[in-house]
Coordinates of C-alpha atoms in Angstrom, one line a residue:
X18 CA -28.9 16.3 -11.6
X19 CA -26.8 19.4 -11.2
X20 CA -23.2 19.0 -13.0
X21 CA -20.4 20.4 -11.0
X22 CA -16.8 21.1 -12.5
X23 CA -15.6 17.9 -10.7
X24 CA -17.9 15.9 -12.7
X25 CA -16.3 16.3 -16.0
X26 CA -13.4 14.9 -14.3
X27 CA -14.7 11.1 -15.4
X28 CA -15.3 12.2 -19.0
X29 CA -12.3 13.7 -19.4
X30 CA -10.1 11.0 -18.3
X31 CA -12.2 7.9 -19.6
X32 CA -10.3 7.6 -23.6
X33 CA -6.8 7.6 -21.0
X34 CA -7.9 3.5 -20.1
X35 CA -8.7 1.7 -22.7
X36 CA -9.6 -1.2 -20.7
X37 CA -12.8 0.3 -19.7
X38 CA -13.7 0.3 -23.5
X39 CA -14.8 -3.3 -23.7
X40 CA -17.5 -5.0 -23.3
X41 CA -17.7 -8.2 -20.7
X42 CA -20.8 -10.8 -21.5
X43 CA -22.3 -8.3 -23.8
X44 CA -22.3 -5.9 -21.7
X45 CA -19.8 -2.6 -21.1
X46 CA -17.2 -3.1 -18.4
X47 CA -18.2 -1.6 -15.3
X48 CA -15.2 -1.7 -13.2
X49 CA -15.9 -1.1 -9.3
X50 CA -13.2 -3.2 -7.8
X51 CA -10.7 0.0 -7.6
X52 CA -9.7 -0.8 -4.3
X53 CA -8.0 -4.2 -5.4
X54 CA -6.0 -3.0 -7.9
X55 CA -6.7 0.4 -10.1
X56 CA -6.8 0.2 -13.8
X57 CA -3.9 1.9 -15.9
X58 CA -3.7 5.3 -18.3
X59 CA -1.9 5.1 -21.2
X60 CA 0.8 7.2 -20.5
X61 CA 1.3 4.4 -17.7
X62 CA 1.3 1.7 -20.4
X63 CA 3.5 4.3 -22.6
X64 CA 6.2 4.6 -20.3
X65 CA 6.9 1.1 -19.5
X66 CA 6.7 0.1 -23.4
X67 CA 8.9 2.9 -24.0
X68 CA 11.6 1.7 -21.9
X69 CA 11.6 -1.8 -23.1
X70 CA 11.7 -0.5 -26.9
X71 CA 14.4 1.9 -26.3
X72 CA 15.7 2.0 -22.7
X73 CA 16.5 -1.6 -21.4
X74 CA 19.1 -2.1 -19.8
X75 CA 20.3 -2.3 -16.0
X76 CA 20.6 0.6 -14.0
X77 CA 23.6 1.9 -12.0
X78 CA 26.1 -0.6 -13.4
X79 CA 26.7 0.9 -16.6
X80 CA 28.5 3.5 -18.5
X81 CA 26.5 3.0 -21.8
X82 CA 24.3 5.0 -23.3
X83 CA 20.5 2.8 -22.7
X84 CA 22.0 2.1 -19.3
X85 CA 22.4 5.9 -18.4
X86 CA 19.3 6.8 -19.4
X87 CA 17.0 3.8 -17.8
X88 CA 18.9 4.9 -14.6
X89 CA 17.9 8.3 -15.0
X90 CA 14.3 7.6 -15.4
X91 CA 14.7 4.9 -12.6
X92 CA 15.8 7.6 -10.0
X93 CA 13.8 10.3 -11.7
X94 CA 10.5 8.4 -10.7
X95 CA 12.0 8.1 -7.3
X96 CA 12.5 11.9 -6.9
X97 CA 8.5 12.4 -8.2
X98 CA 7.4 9.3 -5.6
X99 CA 9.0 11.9 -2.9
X100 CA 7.8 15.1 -3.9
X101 CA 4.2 13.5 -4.2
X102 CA 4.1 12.3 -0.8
X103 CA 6.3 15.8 0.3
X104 CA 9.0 13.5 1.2
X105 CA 12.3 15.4 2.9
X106 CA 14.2 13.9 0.7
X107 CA 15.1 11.4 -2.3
X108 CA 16.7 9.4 0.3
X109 CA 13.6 8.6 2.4
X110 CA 11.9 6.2 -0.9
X111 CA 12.9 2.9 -1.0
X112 CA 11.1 0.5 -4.4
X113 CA 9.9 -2.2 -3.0
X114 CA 7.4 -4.9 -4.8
X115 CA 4.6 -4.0 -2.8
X116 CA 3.3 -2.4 0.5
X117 CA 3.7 -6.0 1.8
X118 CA 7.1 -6.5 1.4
X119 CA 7.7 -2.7 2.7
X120 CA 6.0 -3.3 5.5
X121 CA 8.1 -6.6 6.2
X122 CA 11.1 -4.8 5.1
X123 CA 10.2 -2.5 8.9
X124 CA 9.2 -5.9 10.2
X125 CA 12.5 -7.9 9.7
X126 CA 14.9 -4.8 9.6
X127 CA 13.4 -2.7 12.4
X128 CA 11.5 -4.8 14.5
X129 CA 13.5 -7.9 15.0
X130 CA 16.2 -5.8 16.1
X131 CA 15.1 -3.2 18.0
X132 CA 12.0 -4.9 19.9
X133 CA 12.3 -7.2 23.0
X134 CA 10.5 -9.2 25.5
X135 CA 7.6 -7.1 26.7
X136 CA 7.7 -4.5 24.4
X137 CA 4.4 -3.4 22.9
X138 CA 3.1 -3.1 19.1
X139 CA -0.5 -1.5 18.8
X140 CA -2.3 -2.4 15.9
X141 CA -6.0 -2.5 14.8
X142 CA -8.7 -5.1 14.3
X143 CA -9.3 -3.6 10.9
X144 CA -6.2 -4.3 9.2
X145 CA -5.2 -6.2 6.3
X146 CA -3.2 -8.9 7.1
X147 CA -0.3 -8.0 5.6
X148 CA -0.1 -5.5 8.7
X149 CA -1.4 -8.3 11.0
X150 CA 0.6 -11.6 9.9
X151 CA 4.1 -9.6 9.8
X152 CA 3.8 -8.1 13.5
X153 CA 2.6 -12.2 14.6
X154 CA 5.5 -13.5 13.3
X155 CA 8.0 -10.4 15.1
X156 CA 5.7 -10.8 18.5
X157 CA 6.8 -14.6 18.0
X158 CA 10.2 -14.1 17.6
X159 CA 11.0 -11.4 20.1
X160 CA 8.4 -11.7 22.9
X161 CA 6.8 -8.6 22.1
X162 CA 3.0 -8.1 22.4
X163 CA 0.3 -7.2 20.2
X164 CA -2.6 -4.9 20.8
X165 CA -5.6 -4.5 19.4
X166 CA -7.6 -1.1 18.7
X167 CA -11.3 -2.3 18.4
X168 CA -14.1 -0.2 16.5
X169 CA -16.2 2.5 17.8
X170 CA -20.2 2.6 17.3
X171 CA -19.3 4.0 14.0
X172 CA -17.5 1.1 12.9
X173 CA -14.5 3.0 12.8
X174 CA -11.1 3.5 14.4
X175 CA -11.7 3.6 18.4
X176 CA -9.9 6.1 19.5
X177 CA -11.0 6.6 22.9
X178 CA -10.1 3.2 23.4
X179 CA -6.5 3.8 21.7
X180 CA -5.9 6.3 23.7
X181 CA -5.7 4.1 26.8
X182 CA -3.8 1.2 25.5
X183 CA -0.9 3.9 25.1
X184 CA 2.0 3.5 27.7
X185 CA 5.6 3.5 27.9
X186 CA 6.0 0.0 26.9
X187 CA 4.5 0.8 23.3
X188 CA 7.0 1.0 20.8
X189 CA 5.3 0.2 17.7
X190 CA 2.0 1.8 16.8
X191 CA 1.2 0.3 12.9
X192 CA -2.4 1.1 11.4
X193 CA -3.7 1.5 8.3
X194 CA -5.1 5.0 6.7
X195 CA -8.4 4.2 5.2
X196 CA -9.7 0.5 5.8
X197 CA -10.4 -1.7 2.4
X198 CA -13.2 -2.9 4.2
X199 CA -14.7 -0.4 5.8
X200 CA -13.7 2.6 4.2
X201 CA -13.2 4.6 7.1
X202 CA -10.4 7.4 7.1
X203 CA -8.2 6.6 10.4
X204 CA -6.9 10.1 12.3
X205 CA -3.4 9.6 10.9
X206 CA -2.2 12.8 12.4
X207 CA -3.7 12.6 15.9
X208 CA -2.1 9.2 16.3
X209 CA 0.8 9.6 15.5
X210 CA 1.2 12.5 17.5
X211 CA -0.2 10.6 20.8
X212 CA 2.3 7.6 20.1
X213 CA 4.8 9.8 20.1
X214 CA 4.4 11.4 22.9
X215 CA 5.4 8.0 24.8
X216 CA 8.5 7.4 22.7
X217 CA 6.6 5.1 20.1
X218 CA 7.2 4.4 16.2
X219 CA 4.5 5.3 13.7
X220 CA 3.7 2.4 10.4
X221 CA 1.0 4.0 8.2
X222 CA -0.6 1.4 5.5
X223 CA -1.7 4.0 3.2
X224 CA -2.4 2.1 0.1
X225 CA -6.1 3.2 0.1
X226 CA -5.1 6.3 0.6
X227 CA -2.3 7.5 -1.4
X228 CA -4.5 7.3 -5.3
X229 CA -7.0 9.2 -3.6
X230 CA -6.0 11.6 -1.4
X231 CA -3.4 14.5 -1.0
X232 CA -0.4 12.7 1.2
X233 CA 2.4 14.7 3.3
X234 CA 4.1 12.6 5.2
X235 CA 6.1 15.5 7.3
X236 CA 2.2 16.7 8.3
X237 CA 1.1 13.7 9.3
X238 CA 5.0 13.0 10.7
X239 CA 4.9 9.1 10.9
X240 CA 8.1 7.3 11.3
X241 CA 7.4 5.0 8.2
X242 CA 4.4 4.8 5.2
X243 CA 4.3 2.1 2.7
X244 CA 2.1 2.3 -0.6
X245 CA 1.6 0.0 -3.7
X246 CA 1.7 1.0 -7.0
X247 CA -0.6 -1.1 -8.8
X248 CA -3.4 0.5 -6.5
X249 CA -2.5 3.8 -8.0
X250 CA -2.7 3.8 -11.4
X251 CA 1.4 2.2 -12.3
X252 CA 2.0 -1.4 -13.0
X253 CA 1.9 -4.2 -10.2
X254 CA 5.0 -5.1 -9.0
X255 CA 6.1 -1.8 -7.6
X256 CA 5.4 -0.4 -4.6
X257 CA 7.7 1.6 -1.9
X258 CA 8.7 2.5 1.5
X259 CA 8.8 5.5 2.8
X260 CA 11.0 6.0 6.2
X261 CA 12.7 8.9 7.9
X262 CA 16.2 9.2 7.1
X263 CA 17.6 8.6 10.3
X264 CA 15.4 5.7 11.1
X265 CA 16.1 4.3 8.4
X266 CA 19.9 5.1 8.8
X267 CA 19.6 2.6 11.9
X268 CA 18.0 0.0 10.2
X269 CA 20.1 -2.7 9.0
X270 CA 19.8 -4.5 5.1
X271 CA 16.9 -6.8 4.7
X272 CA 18.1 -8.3 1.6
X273 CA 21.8 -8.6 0.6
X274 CA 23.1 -9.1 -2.8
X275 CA 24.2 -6.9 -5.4
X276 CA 23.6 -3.1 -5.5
X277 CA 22.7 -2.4 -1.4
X278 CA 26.5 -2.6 -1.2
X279 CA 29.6 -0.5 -1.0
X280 CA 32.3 -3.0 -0.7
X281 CA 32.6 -7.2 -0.5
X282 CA 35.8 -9.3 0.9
X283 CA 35.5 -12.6 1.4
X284 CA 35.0 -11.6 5.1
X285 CA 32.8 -9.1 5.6
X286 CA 31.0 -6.2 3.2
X287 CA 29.7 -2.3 4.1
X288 CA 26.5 -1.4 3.1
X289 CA 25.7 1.0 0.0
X290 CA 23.9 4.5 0.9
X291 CA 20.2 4.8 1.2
X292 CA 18.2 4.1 -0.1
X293 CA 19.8 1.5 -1.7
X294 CA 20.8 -0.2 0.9
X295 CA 17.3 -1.8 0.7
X296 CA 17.1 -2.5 -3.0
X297 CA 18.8 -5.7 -3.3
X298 CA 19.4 -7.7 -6.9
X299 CA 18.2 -6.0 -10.3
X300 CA 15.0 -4.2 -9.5
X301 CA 11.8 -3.6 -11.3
X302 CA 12.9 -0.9 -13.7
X303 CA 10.1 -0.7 -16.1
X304 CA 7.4 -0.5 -13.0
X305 CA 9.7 1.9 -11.5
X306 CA 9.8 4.0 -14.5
X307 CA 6.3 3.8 -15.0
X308 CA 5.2 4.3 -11.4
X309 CA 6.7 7.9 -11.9
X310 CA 4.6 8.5 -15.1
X311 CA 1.2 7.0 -12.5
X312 CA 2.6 9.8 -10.3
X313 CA 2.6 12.3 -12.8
X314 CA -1.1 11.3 -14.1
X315 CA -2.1 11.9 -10.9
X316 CA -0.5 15.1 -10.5
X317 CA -1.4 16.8 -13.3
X318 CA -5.3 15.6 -12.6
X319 CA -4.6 17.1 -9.1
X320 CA -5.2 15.2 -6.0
X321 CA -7.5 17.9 -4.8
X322 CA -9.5 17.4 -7.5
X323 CA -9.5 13.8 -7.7
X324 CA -11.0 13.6 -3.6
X325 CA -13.4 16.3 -4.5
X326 CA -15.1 14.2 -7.5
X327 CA -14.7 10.6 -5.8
X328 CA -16.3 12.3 -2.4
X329 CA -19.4 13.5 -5.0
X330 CA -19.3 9.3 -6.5
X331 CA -19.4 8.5 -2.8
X332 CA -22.2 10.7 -1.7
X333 CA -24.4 9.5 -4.7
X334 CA -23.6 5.5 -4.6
X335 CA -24.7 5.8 -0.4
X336 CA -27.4 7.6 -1.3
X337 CA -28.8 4.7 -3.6
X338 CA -27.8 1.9 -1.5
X339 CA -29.0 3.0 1.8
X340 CA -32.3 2.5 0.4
X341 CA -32.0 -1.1 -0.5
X342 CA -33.7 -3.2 1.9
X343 CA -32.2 -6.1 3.3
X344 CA -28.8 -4.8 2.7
X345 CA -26.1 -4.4 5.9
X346 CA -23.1 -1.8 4.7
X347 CA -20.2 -1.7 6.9
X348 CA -18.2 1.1 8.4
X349 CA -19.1 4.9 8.9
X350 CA -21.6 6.5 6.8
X351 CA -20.9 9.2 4.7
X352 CA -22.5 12.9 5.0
X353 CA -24.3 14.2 2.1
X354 CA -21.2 15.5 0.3
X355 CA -19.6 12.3 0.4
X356 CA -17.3 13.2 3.1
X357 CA -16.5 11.2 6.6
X358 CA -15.3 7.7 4.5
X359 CA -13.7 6.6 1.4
X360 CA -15.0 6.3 -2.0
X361 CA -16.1 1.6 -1.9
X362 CA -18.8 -0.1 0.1
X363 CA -18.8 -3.2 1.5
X364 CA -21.8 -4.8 2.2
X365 CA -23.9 -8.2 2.9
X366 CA -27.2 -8.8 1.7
X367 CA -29.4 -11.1 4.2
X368 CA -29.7 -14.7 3.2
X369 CA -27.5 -14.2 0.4
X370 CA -23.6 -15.1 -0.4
X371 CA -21.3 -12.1 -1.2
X372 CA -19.6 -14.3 -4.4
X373 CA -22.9 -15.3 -5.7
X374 CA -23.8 -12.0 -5.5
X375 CA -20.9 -11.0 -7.6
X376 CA -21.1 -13.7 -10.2
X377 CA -24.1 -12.3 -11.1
X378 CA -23.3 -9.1 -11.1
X379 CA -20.4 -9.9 -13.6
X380 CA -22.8 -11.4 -16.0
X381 CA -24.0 -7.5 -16.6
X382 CA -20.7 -6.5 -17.2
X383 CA -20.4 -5.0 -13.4
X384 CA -16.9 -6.3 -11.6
X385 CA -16.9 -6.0 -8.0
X386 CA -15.4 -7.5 -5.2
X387 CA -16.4 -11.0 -2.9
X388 CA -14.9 -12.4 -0.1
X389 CA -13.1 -11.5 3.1
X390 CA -10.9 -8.2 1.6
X391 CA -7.7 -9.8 3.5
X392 CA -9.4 -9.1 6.4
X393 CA -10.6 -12.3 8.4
X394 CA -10.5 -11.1 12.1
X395 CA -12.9 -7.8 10.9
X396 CA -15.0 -10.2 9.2
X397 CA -15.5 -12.8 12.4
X398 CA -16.1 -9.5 14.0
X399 CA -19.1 -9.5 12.1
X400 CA -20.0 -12.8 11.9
X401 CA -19.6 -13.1 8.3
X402 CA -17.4 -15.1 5.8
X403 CA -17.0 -12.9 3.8
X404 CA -18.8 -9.3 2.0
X405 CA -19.1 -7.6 -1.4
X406 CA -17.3 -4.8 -2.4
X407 CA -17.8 -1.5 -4.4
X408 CA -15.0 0.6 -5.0
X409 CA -15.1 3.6 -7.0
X410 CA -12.1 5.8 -9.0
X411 CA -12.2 8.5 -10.6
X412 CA -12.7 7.4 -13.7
X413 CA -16.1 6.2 -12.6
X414 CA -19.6 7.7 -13.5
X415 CA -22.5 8.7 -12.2
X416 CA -24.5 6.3 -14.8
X417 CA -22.0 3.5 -13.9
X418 CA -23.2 3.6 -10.2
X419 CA -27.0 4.2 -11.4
X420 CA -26.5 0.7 -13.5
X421 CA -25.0 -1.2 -10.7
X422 CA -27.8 -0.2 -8.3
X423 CA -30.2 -1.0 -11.0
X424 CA -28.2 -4.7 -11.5
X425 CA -27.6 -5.1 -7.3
X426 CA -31.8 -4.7 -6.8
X427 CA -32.1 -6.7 -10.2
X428 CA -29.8 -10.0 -8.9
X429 CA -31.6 -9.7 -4.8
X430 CA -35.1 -9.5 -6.3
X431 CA -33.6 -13.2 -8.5
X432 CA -32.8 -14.5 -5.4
X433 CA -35.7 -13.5 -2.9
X434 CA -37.4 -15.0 -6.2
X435 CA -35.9 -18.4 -5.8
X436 CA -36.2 -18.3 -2.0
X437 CA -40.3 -17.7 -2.2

């Protein structure tokens, strides 16, 4: 096995998570369920212990000392989350909890007031469902309709087909980057370039995205991107919403309370400047904080060079399980370099259930994913229930993917073994 620079890039991170140094069922911890939540550095775990031993306190409201400096780490992570995505401005990154409440934020904010009867929303068969249940409720309320991009012959983002569900009466056009499911990368750019061209608005899900690879939201120019930060090295509880300034300008509050406002009489309040505006009540300081130190981890590792070693991990764990018989792997396959899908595989294995599959695969130590991903209509697609999931970071190894091949064929040859 030749070793590349990128390699070292796992053995130089590993002592940074000391989760991983464990052992689960005698055996070490082999984490490959990335994709459902990422695992967290210590400078991570630093930062948010640092605020609550020497920091705590509320932001904005007051003049003290521990309230000055929690707000200025509190709007300091802000001003990375922007210049990590390339951002215009400070302005355009609103915190929310999670991409799902973003991406109800544009639901409740945007589309119940600015989509009618027969208006059009474009989404995918592929999504999660918190970009599917969101845009149901909003069709619901407003008459709007909902269509659906189905998958090529590569089990990927149709295109073709998008192309000609386009029209003047689309308004909304709200897909994800890289499926959880099927790890395919969508063509972010292209599509939001042919929505606009008939007057539509852009929603990117980019949560499978933005830990893994370079992001710039002016490139790819979409009206709106949400992210979670538990998927990307900070703290659960954090995520946020990027918008355009002027769209979200337009947008009224989705939350009122304290801090998104200017003024309160008894009869009537103005709103607060963006982004706060959208940031209701006391929010998540400490995740706040420590999403900024997640975005400078990931920074200083450099995205470019955390794609380059995940693509490698990619190219070696297809490599291995394309030779298992029986098993069915979903979405586009990779190239030899890794490149042409995302770093997890999910796959069935004939005549055997996904969750047993994993249960036994835990007893070695080796977490991976069951079930349906949060994405039931892909999985009727397929006529399954449900599918396993590997998901790789770059803190993963190349002996880490060579023992859960070794456990995978291990737990079907137990099971073929009870079936004969």
């Amino acid at each position: 096995m030749v070793i590349t620079q990128e390699r070292t890039l796992a053995a130089k991170v590993r002592a940074d998570f000391p989760i991983l140094n464990q052992q689960i069922n005698g055996n070490p911890l082999i984490y490959l369920d990335n994709a459902a939540t990422s695992q967290k550095p210590l400078a991570v775990l630093n930062s948010l212990l640092n605020y609550y031993q020497k920091d705590n306190a509320n932001v904005h409201r007051g003049a003290h000392t521990l309230s000055t400096r929690a707000t200025e780490a509190y709007e300091g992570a802000r001003d990375k989350v922007a210049q990590f995505i390339n951002a215009r401005s400070r302005q355009e990154i609103v915190y929310t909890r999670n991409a799902t409440e973003a991406i109800n934020l544009v639901a409740y904010s945007w589309g119940l007031n600015f989509l009618k009867e027969g208006d059009e929303i474009i989404t995918s068969v592929m999504e999660h469902h918190s970009n599917l249940v969101p845009w149901r409720i909003i069709a619901e309320k407003t008459g709007a309709i909902i269509k659906y991009v189905e998958l090529d012959e590569n089990e990927g983002f149709n295109l073709a087909q998008f192309k000609t569900l386009l029209s003047e009466k689309t308004k909304l056009v709200t897909v994800v980057h890289i499926s959880n499911t099927l790890g395919c990368i969508n063509p972010v750019e292209e599509i939001t370039k042919l929505a606009h061209q008939f007057g539509a608005k852009v929603l990117i899900d980019a949560c499978q995205s933005v830990p893994h690879y370079p992001i710039d939201v002016q490139a790819i120019d979409c009206d709106w991107l949400v992210a979670s930060g538990h998927k990307m090295c900070a703290p659960t509880g954090i995520g946020f919403l990027y918008g355009k300034e002027a769209l979200l300008e337009s947008m009224p509050p989705f939350f009122g309370g304290g801090e998104m406002i200017s003024e309160v009489f008894l009869d009537h309040f103005t709103v607060g400047e963006l982004p706060h505006k959208f940031e209701a009540g006391t929010p998540a300081i400490g995740e706040a904080i420590a999403l900024g130190a997640a975005v400078d981890y990931l920074t200083n590792l450099g995205m470019d060079n955390i794609h380059a070693y995940e693509m490698e991990l990619t190219a070696y764990l297809f490599k291995q399980l394309i030779e298992i018989p029986q098993l069915k792997i979903y979405g586009p396959k990779p190239d030899k370099k890794g490149q042409g899908r995302a770093a997890l595989a999910s796959f069935n294995v004939e005549d055997i259930h996904a969750s047993d599959l994993s249960t036994l695969l835990d007893h070695d130590g080796i977490a991976i994913r069951s079930g349906h991903h949060c994405t039931q209509p892909l999985h009727r697609l397929f006529n399954a229930s449900g599918s396993a999931r590997a998901s790789l970071s770059f803190y993963n190894t190349h002996a880490e993917i060579d023992r859960f091949i070794e456990a995978l064929k291990q737990t079907i040859d137990f099971f073929n073994s009870i079936a004969d």
